[in-house]
Amino acid sequence: MTEYLSVSTLTKYIKYKFDQDPHLQSVLLKGELSNFKKHSSGHLYFNVKDKESVISAMMFKGNASKLGFEPKEGDEVLLEARVSVYERRGNYQIYVNKMQLDGIGNLYQKLEELKKKLAKEGYFDNNIKKPIPKFPKKIAVLTASTGAAIRDIHSTINSRYPLVEQIQISTLVQGTQAKEDIIEKIQYADSLNVDTIIVGRGGGSIEDLWNFNEEEVVKAIYQCATPIISAVGHETDFTLSDFVADVRAATPTQAAVIATPDQYELMQQIKQYQFSLTRFIKQYIEQQKKQLSHLSSYYKFKQPSLLYDQQIQKRDDLEKQLKQITLTNIERQHQHLKLLRQSFNLKILSQHINQDKQNISQLRSRMSQKINNDLSKMKADLKNKIENLNNLSPTNTMLRGYAIVNKDDKVVTSTHDISENDSISLTMKDGNVDAIVKKVRCNDE
């Protein structure tokens, strides 16, 4: 009887075949993520599909933790995986070991990482952005010398504000050498003393616009002292140059519009100002005419002498008052001076002065006599003290035959202070004598 296999047996056999095939142990796949789920355990479950097929996949937590990005629905990815069979459901699936974004996806990932880094460092802060001059004299345009961008900017500026000078600087906007050329041309334009710099190019893929996402280009725009308008790509395209620039324009044409005023709008404003000024002048002149008419009808202007008759009379009255006050003050001062003269008797004053002189002379004589007496008395007193001092002087004593005894540099005044065989020194009038004591005799012995 033919033996029938169980489903699990067949599934185990097929899994064994998958696991033993070396070609299925490491396969490289590319596709789009779909039905993406992250389990609470940290494992990832998803499908990988292309236009024709779908395959189930999973990635264990250990491998998932090494990813440099957050996978999401719709990502185009490159996978390194092992093919096997999930026995419980009996379907084959892949077990992913490595995953990375494919092509454009990598660029978008790099773009987001660089954007976060530069934003954290303050390159995109609005408070450091410079205003665009309203009426520029010179504008530097950095773009390719051929193409729609340069034509759009040039024609738009000419039609809006032909007074401005355009300095067109041919710049590489695509290719391996474009990054360095963009930086060099930005620095060159910044040295030209222009009012505004426009950096622009036409639309394209993210790869075509990538030079305007380079960190060095962003820093060159940030360090530029001249206001910069970024006009890279179309309205839906965004680059890091747009974020760091002082103003972002959706298109090169819009950049030209932002950089310049519209001559027709200016003409309308001038006409409006002219109309308002003319109306104001007419109103002002009319008001002044009414004021002049009102003043001219004033009765005093019809008879001008009325304006100064009263003032002349008032001046005469004040002059008269001034003279009277002056004469009164002079007379008062004369009277005061006369009283002062009368109060002073010169004869009496002279007598007082002479008497004071005599008193001073007498006092001077008495003071001189007292000083001389005091000096004589002090001299005699000093002489007596000097004689007493000389009588008490040790030197005079030694001149009479006496000597001074010293022991251990101290004067000896008693025999009790000396012992036999002591070394002593005798100071005499003409020198010193060193001696040894042979015997000591005291008066009380």
CSV table of C-alpha atoms in Angstrom, one decimal:
chain,number,residue,atom,x,y,z
A,1,MET,CA,0.0,0.0,0.0
A,2,THR,CA,1.3,3.4,-1.0
A,3,GLU,CA,2.4,5.5,2.0
A,4,TYR,CA,1.0,9.0,2.3
A,5,LEU,CA,3.1,11.8,3.7
A,6,SER,CA,1.8,14.2,6.2
A,7,VAL,CA,1.8,17.9,5.4
A,8,SER,CA,4.4,18.6,8.1
A,9,THR,CA,6.7,15.9,6.8
A,10,LEU,CA,6.6,17.4,3.3
A,11,THR,CA,7.1,20.9,4.7
A,12,LYS,CA,10.1,19.7,6.7
A,13,TYR,CA,11.6,18.1,3.6
A,14,ILE,CA,11.1,21.2,1.5
A,15,LYS,CA,12.7,23.3,4.3
A,16,TYR,CA,15.6,20.9,4.5
A,17,LYS,CA,16.1,21.3,0.8
A,18,PHE,CA,16.0,25.2,1.1
A,19,ASP,CA,18.4,25.1,4.0
A,20,GLN,CA,20.9,22.9,2.3
A,21,ASP,CA,21.0,24.9,-1.0
A,22,PRO,CA,24.1,27.1,-0.8
A,23,HIS,CA,22.6,29.5,-3.4
A,24,LEU,CA,19.8,30.3,-1.0
A,25,GLN,CA,21.9,31.0,2.1
A,26,SER,CA,22.8,34.5,1.0
A,27,VAL,CA,20.9,36.2,-1.7
A,28,LEU,CA,20.9,39.9,-2.7
A,29,LEU,CA,17.5,41.4,-3.5
A,30,LYS,CA,16.1,44.8,-4.3
A,31,GLY,CA,12.5,45.8,-4.0
A,32,GLU,CA,9.9,48.0,-2.3
A,33,LEU,CA,8.8,47.5,1.3
A,34,SER,CA,5.1,46.9,1.9
A,35,ASN,CA,2.9,45.8,4.8
A,36,PHE,CA,5.7,46.9,7.1
A,37,LYS,CA,5.2,46.2,10.9
A,38,LYS,CA,7.5,46.5,13.8
A,39,HIS,CA,6.7,44.0,16.5
A,40,SER,CA,6.9,44.9,20.3
A,41,SER,CA,9.7,42.3,20.5
A,42,GLY,CA,11.8,44.5,18.1
A,43,HIS,CA,11.5,42.1,15.1
A,44,LEU,CA,10.5,43.5,11.7
A,45,TYR,CA,7.8,41.9,9.6
A,46,PHE,CA,7.2,43.1,6.0
A,47,ASN,CA,6.8,42.1,2.4
A,48,VAL,CA,9.3,42.9,-0.4
A,49,LYS,CA,7.7,43.4,-3.8
A,50,ASP,CA,8.4,44.6,-7.4
A,51,LYS,CA,6.0,45.0,-10.3
A,52,GLU,CA,5.6,41.2,-10.7
A,53,SER,CA,6.0,39.4,-7.4
A,54,VAL,CA,5.8,39.7,-3.6
A,55,ILE,CA,7.8,37.7,-1.0
A,56,SER,CA,7.3,37.6,2.8
A,57,ALA,CA,10.3,38.7,4.9
A,58,MET,CA,11.4,39.2,8.5
A,59,MET,CA,14.4,40.8,10.2
A,60,PHE,CA,15.4,39.8,13.7
A,61,LYS,CA,15.8,42.5,16.4
A,62,GLY,CA,19.6,42.1,16.5
A,63,ASN,CA,20.0,42.9,12.8
A,64,ALA,CA,17.3,45.5,12.9
A,65,SER,CA,19.1,47.5,15.7
A,66,LYS,CA,22.1,47.9,13.3
A,67,LEU,CA,20.1,49.8,10.7
A,68,GLY,CA,21.2,53.4,10.0
A,69,PHE,CA,17.7,54.5,9.1
A,70,GLU,CA,14.0,53.9,10.0
A,71,PRO,CA,12.4,51.7,7.4
A,72,LYS,CA,8.9,52.7,6.3
A,73,GLU,CA,6.2,51.7,3.8
A,74,GLY,CA,7.3,52.4,0.2
A,75,ASP,CA,11.1,52.5,0.8
A,76,GLU,CA,13.2,51.1,-2.1
A,77,VAL,CA,15.7,48.9,-0.4
A,78,LEU,CA,18.7,46.6,-1.1
A,79,LEU,CA,18.6,43.4,1.0
A,80,GLU,CA,21.0,40.6,1.9
A,81,ALA,CA,18.9,37.7,3.1
A,82,ARG,CA,18.6,33.9,3.6
A,83,VAL,CA,15.8,32.0,1.9
A,84,SER,CA,13.9,29.4,4.0
A,85,VAL,CA,10.5,27.9,4.8
A,86,TYR,CA,8.2,28.9,7.7
A,87,GLU,CA,6.9,25.4,8.6
A,88,ARG,CA,3.8,26.5,10.4
A,89,ARG,CA,2.2,28.1,7.3
A,90,GLY,CA,4.1,26.1,4.8
A,91,ASN,CA,5.3,29.2,2.8
A,92,TYR,CA,8.7,30.3,1.9
A,93,GLN,CA,10.1,33.6,3.1
A,94,ILE,CA,13.4,35.5,3.5
A,95,TYR,CA,15.3,36.2,6.7
A,96,VAL,CA,17.0,39.6,6.2
A,97,ASN,CA,20.5,40.1,7.6
A,98,LYS,CA,21.3,43.6,6.1
A,99,MET,CA,19.1,46.3,4.6
A,100,GLN,CA,20.0,49.7,3.1
A,101,LEU,CA,18.1,52.3,1.1
A,102,ASP,CA,18.4,51.9,-2.6
A,103,GLY,CA,19.9,54.8,-4.8
A,104,ILE,CA,17.6,57.8,-4.3
A,105,GLY,CA,16.5,56.6,-1.0
A,106,ASN,CA,20.1,56.8,0.3
A,107,LEU,CA,20.4,60.3,-1.0
A,108,TYR,CA,17.1,61.3,0.8
A,109,GLN,CA,18.4,59.7,4.0
A,110,LYS,CA,21.7,61.6,3.7
A,111,LEU,CA,19.8,64.8,3.0
A,112,GLU,CA,17.6,64.4,6.1
A,113,GLU,CA,20.6,63.6,8.3
A,114,LEU,CA,22.6,66.6,7.1
A,115,LYS,CA,19.5,68.9,7.3
A,116,LYS,CA,19.0,67.9,11.0
A,117,LYS,CA,22.7,68.5,11.7
A,118,LEU,CA,22.9,71.9,10.1
A,119,ALA,CA,19.6,73.0,11.7
A,120,LYS,CA,20.9,72.1,15.1
A,121,GLU,CA,24.1,74.2,14.5
A,122,GLY,CA,21.9,77.2,13.7
A,123,TYR,CA,22.5,77.5,9.9
A,124,PHE,CA,18.8,77.8,9.1
A,125,ASP,CA,17.8,80.3,11.9
A,126,ASN,CA,15.5,83.0,10.7
A,127,ASN,CA,16.9,85.7,13.0
A,128,ILE,CA,20.2,85.8,11.1
A,129,LYS,CA,18.8,86.1,7.6
A,130,LYS,CA,19.6,89.4,5.9
A,131,PRO,CA,16.9,91.5,4.2
A,132,ILE,CA,16.9,91.9,0.4
A,133,PRO,CA,17.6,95.5,-0.7
A,134,LYS,CA,14.5,97.1,-2.2
A,135,PHE,CA,16.2,99.2,-4.8
A,136,PRO,CA,19.4,97.3,-5.8
A,137,LYS,CA,22.1,98.9,-8.0
A,138,LYS,CA,24.0,95.6,-8.8
A,139,ILE,CA,22.8,92.0,-8.8
A,140,ALA,CA,25.1,89.0,-9.3
A,141,VAL,CA,23.5,86.0,-11.0
A,142,LEU,CA,25.2,82.7,-10.4
A,143,THR,CA,24.0,80.0,-12.8
A,144,ALA,CA,24.9,78.1,-16.0
A,145,SER,CA,25.7,80.5,-18.9
A,146,THR,CA,23.3,78.6,-21.1
A,147,GLY,CA,19.8,77.3,-20.3
A,148,ALA,CA,16.4,78.5,-19.3
A,149,ALA,CA,17.4,79.8,-15.8
A,150,ILE,CA,19.7,82.5,-17.0
A,151,ARG,CA,17.3,83.6,-19.7
A,152,ASP,CA,14.4,83.7,-17.3
A,153,ILE,CA,16.3,85.8,-14.7
A,154,HIS,CA,17.8,88.2,-17.3
A,155,SER,CA,14.5,88.9,-19.1
A,156,THR,CA,12.6,89.2,-15.9
A,157,ILE,CA,15.0,91.7,-14.4
A,158,ASN,CA,15.1,93.7,-17.6
A,159,SER,CA,11.4,94.0,-17.8
A,160,ARG,CA,10.9,94.8,-14.1
A,161,TYR,CA,13.9,97.1,-13.3
A,162,PRO,CA,16.2,97.9,-16.2
A,163,LEU,CA,18.1,100.4,-14.0
A,164,VAL,CA,20.0,97.6,-12.1
A,165,GLU,CA,23.3,96.3,-13.4
A,166,GLN,CA,23.4,92.6,-13.9
A,167,ILE,CA,26.7,90.7,-13.3
A,168,GLN,CA,26.3,87.3,-14.8
A,169,ILE,CA,28.8,84.8,-13.4
A,170,SER,CA,28.9,81.5,-15.3
A,171,THR,CA,28.7,78.7,-12.7
A,172,LEU,CA,28.8,74.9,-12.9
A,173,VAL,CA,25.5,73.7,-11.4
A,174,GLN,CA,25.8,69.9,-12.1
A,175,GLY,CA,28.6,67.4,-12.1
A,176,THR,CA,31.6,66.4,-9.9
A,177,GLN,CA,33.3,69.8,-10.2
A,178,ALA,CA,30.2,71.8,-9.6
A,179,LYS,CA,30.5,71.9,-5.8
A,180,GLU,CA,33.9,73.6,-5.7
A,181,ASP,CA,32.9,76.0,-8.6
A,182,ILE,CA,29.7,77.1,-6.8
A,183,ILE,CA,31.6,77.9,-3.6
A,184,GLU,CA,34.3,79.8,-5.5
A,185,LYS,CA,31.7,81.8,-7.5
A,186,ILE,CA,29.8,82.7,-4.3
A,187,GLN,CA,32.9,84.0,-2.6
A,188,TYR,CA,33.9,85.9,-5.8
A,189,ALA,CA,30.4,87.5,-6.1
A,190,ASP,CA,30.6,88.5,-2.4
A,191,SER,CA,33.7,90.5,-3.1
A,192,LEU,CA,32.1,92.5,-5.9
A,193,ASN,CA,30.1,94.8,-3.6
A,194,VAL,CA,26.8,93.9,-5.2
A,195,ASP,CA,23.5,94.4,-3.4
A,196,THR,CA,22.0,90.9,-4.0
A,197,ILE,CA,23.3,87.5,-5.2
A,198,ILE,CA,20.9,85.1,-7.0
A,199,VAL,CA,22.1,81.4,-7.0
A,200,GLY,CA,19.9,79.3,-9.3
A,201,ARG,CA,19.4,76.6,-11.9
A,202,GLY,CA,16.5,74.8,-13.5
A,203,GLY,CA,14.8,71.7,-12.2
A,204,GLY,CA,16.0,68.1,-12.1
A,205,SER,CA,16.3,65.0,-10.1
A,206,ILE,CA,17.7,64.9,-6.6
A,207,GLU,CA,21.0,63.7,-8.1
A,208,ASP,CA,21.1,66.7,-10.5
A,209,LEU,CA,20.4,69.1,-7.6
A,210,TRP,CA,22.7,67.4,-5.1
A,211,ASN,CA,25.5,69.9,-5.3
A,212,PHE,CA,23.2,72.5,-3.6
A,213,ASN,CA,22.8,70.0,-0.7
A,214,GLU,CA,26.5,69.8,0.0
A,215,GLU,CA,27.6,70.9,3.5
A,216,GLU,CA,30.4,73.1,2.1
A,217,VAL,CA,28.0,74.9,-0.3
A,218,VAL,CA,25.6,75.5,2.6
A,219,LYS,CA,28.4,77.0,4.7
A,220,ALA,CA,29.6,79.2,1.9
A,221,ILE,CA,26.1,80.7,1.6
A,222,TYR,CA,25.9,81.1,5.4
A,223,GLN,CA,29.3,83.0,5.5
A,224,CYS,CA,28.4,85.3,2.6
A,225,ALA,CA,28.0,88.9,3.7
A,226,THR,CA,25.8,89.8,0.7
A,227,PRO,CA,22.1,88.8,0.8
A,228,ILE,CA,21.5,85.6,-1.3
A,229,ILE,CA,18.3,84.4,-3.0
A,230,SER,CA,18.3,80.7,-3.7
A,231,ALA,CA,16.3,79.6,-6.8
A,232,VAL,CA,17.3,75.9,-7.3
A,233,GLY,CA,14.9,73.7,-9.2
A,234,HIS,CA,11.2,74.0,-9.6
A,235,GLU,CA,8.5,75.0,-7.0
A,236,THR,CA,8.4,71.4,-5.5
A,237,ASP,CA,12.2,71.0,-5.3
A,238,PHE,CA,13.9,71.9,-2.0
A,239,THR,CA,17.6,71.9,-1.3
A,240,LEU,CA,19.6,72.8,1.8
A,241,SER,CA,20.7,75.9,0.0
A,242,ASP,CA,17.1,77.1,0.1
A,243,PHE,CA,17.0,76.8,3.9
A,244,VAL,CA,20.3,78.6,4.5
A,245,ALA,CA,19.7,81.4,1.9
A,246,ASP,CA,18.3,84.7,3.1
A,247,VAL,CA,15.2,84.1,0.8
A,248,ARG,CA,14.1,81.0,-1.1
A,249,ALA,CA,12.5,81.5,-4.5
A,250,ALA,CA,10.4,78.7,-6.0
A,251,THR,CA,11.8,79.3,-9.5
A,252,PRO,CA,14.6,81.4,-11.1
A,253,THR,CA,11.9,83.8,-12.4
A,254,GLN,CA,10.5,84.3,-8.9
A,255,ALA,CA,14.1,85.0,-7.7
A,256,ALA,CA,14.3,87.9,-10.2
A,257,VAL,CA,10.9,89.2,-9.0
A,258,ILE,CA,12.0,89.1,-5.4
A,259,ALA,CA,15.3,90.8,-6.2
A,260,THR,CA,13.9,93.8,-8.0
A,261,PRO,CA,10.9,96.2,-7.8
A,262,ASP,CA,8.5,96.4,-10.7
A,263,GLN,CA,9.1,99.6,-12.7
A,264,TYR,CA,5.4,99.8,-13.6
A,265,GLU,CA,4.4,99.6,-10.0
A,266,LEU,CA,7.0,102.2,-9.2
A,267,MET,CA,5.5,104.5,-11.9
A,268,GLN,CA,2.1,104.0,-10.4
A,269,GLN,CA,3.4,104.8,-6.9
A,270,ILE,CA,5.2,107.9,-8.3
A,271,LYS,CA,2.0,109.1,-10.0
A,272,GLN,CA,0.0,108.5,-6.8
A,273,TYR,CA,2.6,110.4,-4.8
A,274,GLN,CA,2.6,113.2,-7.4
A,275,PHE,CA,-1.2,113.4,-7.3
A,276,SER,CA,-1.2,113.4,-3.4
A,277,LEU,CA,1.6,116.0,-3.3
A,278,THR,CA,-0.2,118.3,-5.8
A,279,ARG,CA,-3.4,118.0,-3.9
A,280,PHE,CA,-1.7,118.8,-0.6
A,281,ILE,CA,0.1,121.8,-2.1
A,282,LYS,CA,-3.1,123.2,-3.5
A,283,GLN,CA,-4.9,122.8,-0.2
A,284,TYR,CA,-2.0,124.4,1.6
A,285,ILE,CA,-1.9,127.4,-0.7
A,286,GLU,CA,-5.7,127.8,-0.4
A,287,GLN,CA,-5.4,127.8,3.4
A,288,GLN,CA,-2.6,130.3,3.3
A,289,LYS,CA,-4.6,132.6,1.0
A,290,LYS,CA,-7.6,132.5,3.4
A,291,GLN,CA,-5.3,133.3,6.3
A,292,LEU,CA,-3.7,136.1,4.4
A,293,SER,CA,-7.1,137.5,3.4
A,294,HIS,CA,-8.2,137.3,7.0
A,295,LEU,CA,-5.1,139.2,8.2
A,296,SER,CA,-5.3,141.8,5.5
A,297,SER,CA,-8.8,142.7,6.6
A,298,TYR,CA,-7.7,143.5,10.2
A,299,TYR,CA,-8.2,147.2,11.0
A,300,LYS,CA,-4.7,147.8,12.4
A,301,PHE,CA,-3.2,146.7,9.1
A,302,LYS,CA,-5.4,149.3,7.3
A,303,GLN,CA,-3.9,152.0,9.6
A,304,PRO,CA,-0.3,150.8,10.4
A,305,SER,CA,0.4,153.7,12.9
A,306,LEU,CA,-2.0,152.0,15.3
A,307,LEU,CA,0.5,149.2,15.7
A,308,TYR,CA,3.3,151.4,17.1
A,309,ASP,CA,1.7,154.5,18.5
A,310,GLN,CA,1.0,153.0,21.9
A,311,GLN,CA,4.5,151.4,22.0
A,312,ILE,CA,6.2,154.8,21.3
A,313,GLN,CA,4.3,156.4,24.1
A,314,LYS,CA,5.1,153.5,26.4
A,315,ARG,CA,8.7,153.8,25.6
A,316,ASP,CA,8.8,157.5,26.5
A,317,ASP,CA,7.1,156.8,29.8
A,318,LEU,CA,9.6,154.2,30.7
A,319,GLU,CA,12.5,156.4,29.7
A,320,LYS,CA,11.2,159.1,32.0
A,321,GLN,CA,10.8,156.7,34.8
A,322,LEU,CA,14.3,155.4,34.3
A,323,LYS,CA,15.8,158.9,34.5
A,324,GLN,CA,13.9,159.7,37.7
A,325,ILE,CA,14.9,156.5,39.4
A,326,THR,CA,18.5,157.1,38.4
A,327,LEU,CA,18.6,160.6,39.8
A,328,THR,CA,17.0,159.5,43.0
A,329,ASN,CA,19.5,156.7,43.5
A,330,ILE,CA,22.4,159.1,42.9
A,331,GLU,CA,21.1,161.6,45.4
A,332,ARG,CA,20.6,158.8,48.0
A,333,GLN,CA,24.2,157.6,47.5
A,334,HIS,CA,25.5,161.2,48.0
A,335,GLN,CA,23.6,161.5,51.2
A,336,HIS,CA,25.0,158.2,52.5
A,337,LEU,CA,28.6,159.2,51.6
A,338,LYS,CA,28.1,162.5,53.4
A,339,LEU,CA,27.0,160.7,56.6
A,340,LEU,CA,30.0,158.4,56.4
A,341,ARG,CA,32.4,161.3,56.1
A,342,GLN,CA,30.8,162.9,59.1
A,343,SER,CA,31.0,159.8,61.2
A,344,PHE,CA,34.8,159.7,60.8
A,345,ASN,CA,36.9,162.4,62.8
A,346,LEU,CA,40.4,162.3,61.3
A,347,LYS,CA,42.0,164.2,64.2
A,348,ILE,CA,40.7,161.7,66.8
A,349,LEU,CA,41.7,158.9,64.6
A,350,SER,CA,45.3,160.2,64.3
A,351,GLN,CA,45.6,160.6,68.1
A,352,HIS,CA,44.5,157.0,68.6
A,353,ILE,CA,47.1,155.8,66.1
A,354,ASN,CA,49.9,157.7,67.8
A,355,GLN,CA,48.9,156.4,71.2
A,356,ASP,CA,48.8,152.8,69.8
A,357,LYS,CA,52.3,153.4,68.4
A,358,GLN,CA,53.7,154.4,71.8
A,359,ASN,CA,52.1,151.4,73.5
A,360,ILE,CA,53.6,149.1,70.9
A,361,SER,CA,57.1,150.7,71.4
A,362,GLN,CA,56.9,150.2,75.1
A,363,LEU,CA,55.7,146.6,74.8
A,364,ARG,CA,58.6,145.9,72.4
A,365,SER,CA,61.2,147.4,74.8
A,366,ARG,CA,59.8,145.4,77.8
A,367,MET,CA,59.7,142.2,75.7
A,368,SER,CA,63.4,142.6,74.6
A,369,GLN,CA,64.5,143.3,78.2
A,370,LYS,CA,62.6,140.2,79.5
A,371,ILE,CA,64.1,138.0,76.8
A,372,ASN,CA,67.7,139.2,77.6
A,373,ASN,CA,67.1,138.6,81.4
A,374,ASP,CA,65.8,135.1,80.7
A,375,LEU,CA,68.8,134.3,78.4
A,376,SER,CA,71.3,135.5,81.0
A,377,LYS,CA,69.6,133.5,83.7
A,378,MET,CA,69.5,130.3,81.5
A,379,LYS,CA,73.2,130.7,80.6
A,380,ALA,CA,74.2,130.9,84.3
A,381,ASP,CA,72.1,127.9,85.1
A,382,LEU,CA,73.6,125.9,82.2
A,383,LYS,CA,77.1,126.9,83.3
A,384,ASN,CA,76.4,125.6,86.9
A,385,LYS,CA,75.0,122.3,85.6
A,386,ILE,CA,78.0,121.8,83.3
A,387,GLU,CA,80.4,122.3,86.3
A,388,ASN,CA,78.4,119.8,88.4
A,389,LEU,CA,78.4,117.3,85.6
A,390,ASN,CA,82.2,117.6,85.2
A,391,ASN,CA,82.7,117.1,88.9
A,392,LEU,CA,80.6,113.9,88.8
A,393,SER,CA,82.3,112.7,85.6
A,394,PRO,CA,84.2,109.4,85.9
A,395,THR,CA,87.0,110.8,83.8
A,396,ASN,CA,87.7,113.6,86.3
A,397,THR,CA,87.6,111.1,89.1
A,398,MET,CA,90.2,109.0,87.3
A,399,LEU,CA,92.3,112.1,86.8
A,400,ARG,CA,92.6,112.2,90.6
A,401,GLY,CA,94.1,108.7,90.7
A,402,TYR,CA,91.0,106.6,90.8
A,403,ALA,CA,90.2,103.5,88.6
A,404,ILE,CA,87.0,101.7,87.5
A,405,VAL,CA,86.9,98.0,88.1
A,406,ASN,CA,85.0,95.7,85.5
A,407,LYS,CA,84.3,92.1,85.7
A,408,ASP,CA,82.5,90.3,82.9
A,409,ASP,CA,81.9,93.7,81.3
A,410,LYS,CA,80.1,94.9,84.4
A,411,VAL,CA,81.3,97.6,86.9
A,412,VAL,CA,82.2,96.2,90.3
A,413,THR,CA,81.2,98.4,93.2
A,414,SER,CA,81.7,96.0,96.1
A,415,THR,CA,84.4,93.6,97.3
A,416,HIS,CA,81.6,91.0,97.8
A,417,ASP,CA,81.3,90.8,94.0
A,418,ILE,CA,84.9,89.7,93.5
A,419,SER,CA,86.6,86.4,94.4
A,420,GLU,CA,90.1,85.2,94.4
A,421,ASN,CA,91.6,84.3,91.0
A,422,ASP,CA,88.8,86.3,89.2
A,423,SER,CA,89.9,88.1,86.0
A,424,ILE,CA,89.2,91.8,86.3
A,425,SER,CA,89.8,94.9,84.1
A,426,LEU,CA,90.9,98.3,85.5
A,427,THR,CA,90.0,101.3,83.5
A,428,MET,CA,92.4,104.3,84.2
A,429,LYS,CA,92.7,107.8,82.8
A,430,ASP,CA,95.2,106.7,80.1
A,431,GLY,CA,94.2,103.0,79.4
A,432,ASN,CA,93.1,99.6,80.7
A,433,VAL,CA,94.8,97.1,82.9
A,434,ASP,CA,93.9,93.3,83.0
A,435,ALA,CA,94.5,91.8,86.4
A,436,ILE,CA,94.0,88.6,88.5
A,437,VAL,CA,92.6,88.9,92.0
A,438,LYS,CA,95.0,87.4,94.6
A,439,LYS,CA,93.2,88.3,97.7
A,440,VAL,CA,90.0,90.0,98.7
A,441,ARG,CA,89.8,92.0,102.0
A,442,CYS,CA,86.5,93.5,103.1
A,443,ASN,CA,86.1,96.3,105.7
A,444,ASP,CA,83.7,94.3,107.8
A,445,GLU,CA,86.1,91.3,108.2
